[in-house]
Amino acid sequence: TISNPLGLNSNTSTLWLEGVYTFTREKRISIKIPYVSRRVTRTADLSSTETVRNSGLGDVIVGFLNKWYFNKPGLTGNFSLTPSLKLPFGKQGGDLTIGTGTIDAGLSVSASVEAFDFYGLWDLFTWIHAKQGSGVQKGSIIGFDSDWGLHPYHDMVHNRGIFAMVGLNARHYNPDSGPEFSTKSPGGQTVEITPTLVWYQDNVMI
């Protein structure tokens, strides 16, 4: 355990507002607007600390969703291709910036299938970041998300049943690059597995 006698720490929380405009069933545009709150407790000198805060709208993400549907007996699904842009709307003033000040690009390729007793979703995506004004360039991200669902029980008389689902989220973060003494992330990998059990009856789900 690393000693932290001064209690140095940082915290970032984000609240998202999301909207979708549908041109046709196959063509949609999405927008994600974050409200970001940041707090950092850092050293003011060798024996004291100061807490710095900043909050406001962050960088906006715009996605251009393209879907291709297919239908088979007892099975339906779709393939999706979604290029995205992250636009620099975040506050750059103050001691703590809210956004990166860059235009970044993302791409998602996904597929999903659904039957009465099975559901599956697979999404492979990447984000590539531009160089910031400080000279730091955040490392690119490669991610894979998948959801698997089973519908093992359904009572047609009382319209109730159970869904069992498992989500897998994996990320590979390439290291940041930039000036030698700038703050950079070394990169790494994360894997998250989330099981979910849902009971439903009529319009109520728990």
CSV table of C-alpha atoms in Angstrom, one decimal:
chain,number,residue,atom,x,y,z
A,1,THR,CA,0.0,0.0,0.0
A,2,ILE,CA,1.3,3.4,-1.0
A,3,SER,CA,1.4,5.9,1.9
A,4,ASN,CA,-0.8,9.0,1.4
A,5,PRO,CA,-0.5,11.1,4.6
A,6,LEU,CA,-1.8,14.3,3.0
A,7,GLY,CA,-4.9,12.5,1.6
A,8,LEU,CA,-4.3,13.4,-2.0
A,9,ASN,CA,-7.2,12.2,-4.2
A,10,SER,CA,-9.3,13.0,-7.3
A,11,ASN,CA,-12.8,12.4,-8.3
A,12,THR,CA,-14.7,12.8,-11.6
A,13,SER,CA,-18.5,12.2,-12.0
A,14,THR,CA,-20.4,12.5,-15.3
A,15,LEU,CA,-24.2,12.8,-15.9
A,16,TRP,CA,-25.2,12.1,-19.5
A,17,LEU,CA,-28.1,13.4,-21.6
A,18,GLU,CA,-28.7,11.3,-24.7
A,19,GLY,CA,-31.0,11.8,-27.6
A,20,VAL,CA,-31.6,10.0,-30.9
A,21,TYR,CA,-33.2,11.3,-34.2
A,22,THR,CA,-34.4,8.7,-36.6
A,23,PHE,CA,-34.4,9.5,-40.3
A,24,THR,CA,-35.4,6.0,-41.3
A,25,ARG,CA,-35.4,2.6,-39.6
A,26,GLU,CA,-31.9,2.1,-40.9
A,27,LYS,CA,-30.4,5.6,-40.5
A,28,ARG,CA,-30.2,7.5,-37.1
A,29,ILE,CA,-28.1,10.1,-35.5
A,30,SER,CA,-27.4,10.2,-31.8
A,31,ILE,CA,-26.0,12.9,-29.5
A,32,LYS,CA,-24.6,12.4,-26.0
A,33,ILE,CA,-24.0,15.6,-23.9
A,34,PRO,CA,-22.1,15.1,-20.6
A,35,TYR,CA,-22.2,17.3,-17.5
A,36,VAL,CA,-18.9,16.7,-15.8
A,37,SER,CA,-17.8,17.5,-12.2
A,38,ARG,CA,-14.2,17.2,-11.2
A,39,ARG,CA,-12.4,17.6,-7.9
A,40,VAL,CA,-8.7,17.2,-7.1
A,41,THR,CA,-7.0,17.5,-3.7
A,42,ARG,CA,-3.3,18.2,-4.4
A,43,THR,CA,-0.3,19.6,-2.6
A,44,ALA,CA,0.0,23.3,-2.1
A,45,ASP,CA,3.4,23.0,-0.4
A,46,LEU,CA,5.2,20.2,1.4
A,47,SER,CA,2.9,20.3,4.4
A,48,SER,CA,-0.5,21.4,3.2
A,49,THR,CA,-3.1,20.7,0.4
A,50,GLU,CA,-5.6,22.5,-1.6
A,51,THR,CA,-8.8,21.3,-3.3
A,52,VAL,CA,-9.6,22.4,-6.8
A,53,ARG,CA,-13.0,22.0,-8.4
A,54,ASN,CA,-14.5,22.5,-11.8
A,55,SER,CA,-17.8,21.5,-13.5
A,56,GLY,CA,-19.7,22.1,-16.7
A,57,LEU,CA,-20.6,20.6,-20.0
A,58,GLY,CA,-18.1,18.2,-21.4
A,59,ASP,CA,-17.2,17.1,-25.0
A,60,VAL,CA,-20.2,16.2,-27.0
A,61,ILE,CA,-20.3,12.8,-28.9
A,62,VAL,CA,-22.3,12.6,-32.1
A,63,GLY,CA,-22.9,9.1,-33.7
A,64,PHE,CA,-24.1,8.2,-37.2
A,65,LEU,CA,-25.9,4.8,-36.9
A,66,ASN,CA,-26.4,2.6,-40.0
A,67,LYS,CA,-28.3,-0.7,-39.6
A,68,TRP,CA,-29.0,-3.6,-41.8
A,69,TYR,CA,-31.8,-5.9,-40.7
A,70,PHE,CA,-32.5,-9.6,-41.4
A,71,ASN,CA,-35.4,-11.9,-40.5
A,72,LYS,CA,-35.5,-15.7,-40.4
A,73,PRO,CA,-38.1,-18.1,-39.2
A,74,GLY,CA,-38.0,-17.7,-35.4
A,75,LEU,CA,-35.0,-15.3,-35.5
A,76,THR,CA,-34.4,-11.6,-36.2
A,77,GLY,CA,-31.3,-9.5,-36.0
A,78,ASN,CA,-29.2,-6.7,-37.4
A,79,PHE,CA,-25.7,-5.5,-38.3
A,80,SER,CA,-24.6,-2.0,-37.4
A,81,LEU,CA,-21.9,0.4,-38.5
A,82,THR,CA,-21.5,3.6,-36.4
A,83,PRO,CA,-18.8,6.2,-37.0
A,84,SER,CA,-18.7,8.8,-34.2
A,85,LEU,CA,-17.1,12.2,-33.5
A,86,LYS,CA,-16.2,13.7,-30.1
A,87,LEU,CA,-16.5,17.5,-30.4
A,88,PRO,CA,-14.6,19.9,-28.1
A,89,PHE,CA,-17.4,21.6,-26.2
A,90,GLY,CA,-15.8,21.0,-22.7
A,91,LYS,CA,-14.6,23.9,-20.6
A,92,GLN,CA,-10.8,24.6,-21.0
A,93,GLY,CA,-10.5,27.4,-18.5
A,94,GLY,CA,-9.5,27.1,-14.8
A,95,ASP,CA,-7.1,24.8,-13.0
A,96,LEU,CA,-9.1,21.7,-14.1
A,97,THR,CA,-10.2,21.3,-17.7
A,98,ILE,CA,-13.5,19.5,-18.5
A,99,GLY,CA,-12.7,18.3,-22.0
A,100,THR,CA,-9.7,17.5,-24.1
A,101,GLY,CA,-10.0,20.4,-26.6
A,102,THR,CA,-9.7,17.9,-29.5
A,103,ILE,CA,-11.8,16.4,-32.2
A,104,ASP,CA,-11.6,12.6,-31.7
A,105,ALA,CA,-13.0,9.8,-34.0
A,106,GLY,CA,-14.6,6.5,-33.1
A,107,LEU,CA,-16.0,3.5,-35.0
A,108,SER,CA,-18.3,0.7,-33.9
A,109,VAL,CA,-19.1,-2.5,-35.7
A,110,SER,CA,-21.8,-4.6,-34.0
A,111,ALA,CA,-24.4,-7.4,-34.5
A,112,SER,CA,-27.3,-8.6,-32.6
A,113,VAL,CA,-29.7,-11.6,-32.8
A,114,GLU,CA,-33.0,-12.3,-31.0
A,115,ALA,CA,-35.2,-15.3,-30.7
A,116,PHE,CA,-37.9,-16.2,-28.2
A,117,ASP,CA,-35.5,-17.9,-25.8
A,118,PHE,CA,-32.2,-16.2,-26.7
A,119,TYR,CA,-30.6,-12.8,-27.2
A,120,GLY,CA,-27.1,-11.8,-28.2
A,121,LEU,CA,-25.2,-8.6,-28.9
A,122,TRP,CA,-21.6,-8.1,-29.9
A,123,ASP,CA,-19.9,-4.8,-30.4
A,124,LEU,CA,-16.3,-4.1,-31.4
A,125,PHE,CA,-15.2,-0.5,-31.3
A,126,THR,CA,-12.3,1.9,-31.2
A,127,TRP,CA,-11.5,5.5,-30.3
A,128,ILE,CA,-8.6,7.5,-31.8
A,129,HIS,CA,-7.6,10.7,-30.0
A,130,ALA,CA,-6.0,13.8,-31.5
A,131,LYS,CA,-3.0,15.6,-29.8
A,132,GLN,CA,-4.0,18.1,-27.2
A,133,GLY,CA,-2.7,21.7,-26.9
A,134,SER,CA,-0.4,20.6,-24.1
A,135,GLY,CA,1.3,18.1,-26.5
A,136,VAL,CA,-0.2,15.1,-24.8
A,137,GLN,CA,-2.0,12.6,-27.0
A,138,LYS,CA,-4.2,10.1,-25.3
A,139,GLY,CA,-3.7,6.5,-26.3
A,140,SER,CA,-6.3,4.9,-28.6
A,141,ILE,CA,-8.9,2.5,-27.1
A,142,ILE,CA,-10.0,-0.8,-28.4
A,143,GLY,CA,-13.1,-2.3,-26.8
A,144,PHE,CA,-15.4,-5.3,-27.0
A,145,ASP,CA,-18.9,-5.5,-25.4
A,146,SER,CA,-21.2,-8.5,-25.5
A,147,ASP,CA,-24.5,-9.4,-23.9
A,148,TRP,CA,-25.9,-12.9,-23.7
A,149,GLY,CA,-29.5,-13.5,-22.6
A,150,LEU,CA,-31.6,-16.6,-22.1
A,151,HIS,CA,-35.3,-16.8,-21.6
A,152,PRO,CA,-35.6,-20.1,-19.6
A,153,TYR,CA,-39.0,-19.7,-18.2
A,154,HIS,CA,-42.3,-18.1,-19.4
A,155,ASP,CA,-45.8,-18.7,-18.0
A,156,MET,CA,-48.1,-17.8,-20.9
A,157,VAL,CA,-51.3,-18.0,-18.7
A,158,HIS,CA,-50.1,-15.4,-16.2
A,159,ASN,CA,-47.7,-13.6,-18.5
A,160,ARG,CA,-44.7,-13.9,-16.2
A,161,GLY,CA,-41.2,-15.4,-16.5
A,162,ILE,CA,-37.4,-15.0,-16.0
A,163,PHE,CA,-34.6,-13.5,-18.1
A,164,ALA,CA,-31.0,-14.4,-17.3
A,165,MET,CA,-28.3,-12.2,-18.8
A,166,VAL,CA,-24.5,-11.8,-18.7
A,167,GLY,CA,-22.6,-8.8,-20.0
A,168,LEU,CA,-18.9,-8.9,-20.9
A,169,ASN,CA,-17.0,-5.6,-21.3
A,170,ALA,CA,-13.3,-5.6,-22.3
A,171,ARG,CA,-11.0,-2.6,-22.9
A,172,HIS,CA,-7.4,-2.2,-24.1
A,173,TYR,CA,-6.0,1.2,-23.5
A,174,ASN,CA,-2.8,2.2,-25.4
A,175,PRO,CA,-0.4,4.4,-23.4
A,176,ASP,CA,-0.5,8.2,-23.8
A,177,SER,CA,2.3,10.0,-25.6
A,178,GLY,CA,3.7,13.5,-25.1
A,179,PRO,CA,6.3,15.6,-23.4
A,180,GLU,CA,8.6,13.8,-20.9
A,181,PHE,CA,7.3,15.6,-17.8
A,182,SER,CA,3.6,15.7,-18.6
A,183,THR,CA,1.0,13.6,-16.9
A,184,LYS,CA,0.3,10.6,-19.0
A,185,SER,CA,-1.6,7.3,-18.6
A,186,PRO,CA,0.5,4.1,-19.0
A,187,GLY,CA,-2.4,2.2,-20.6
A,188,GLY,CA,-3.6,-1.2,-19.6
A,189,GLN,CA,-6.5,-3.6,-19.9
A,190,THR,CA,-9.8,-4.1,-18.1
A,191,VAL,CA,-12.4,-6.8,-18.1
A,192,GLU,CA,-15.9,-6.6,-16.5
A,193,ILE,CA,-18.5,-9.4,-16.3
A,194,THR,CA,-22.0,-8.4,-15.1
A,195,PRO,CA,-24.7,-11.1,-14.5
A,196,THR,CA,-28.3,-10.0,-14.3
A,197,LEU,CA,-31.5,-11.9,-13.4
A,198,VAL,CA,-34.8,-10.3,-14.2
A,199,TRP,CA,-38.3,-11.5,-13.1
A,200,TYR,CA,-41.3,-10.0,-14.9
A,201,GLN,CA,-45.1,-10.2,-14.7
A,202,ASP,CA,-47.2,-8.2,-17.1
A,203,ASN,CA,-45.7,-4.7,-17.2
A,204,VAL,CA,-43.6,-5.1,-14.0
A,205,MET,CA,-39.9,-6.1,-14.1
A,206,ILE,CA,-37.6,-6.6,-11.1
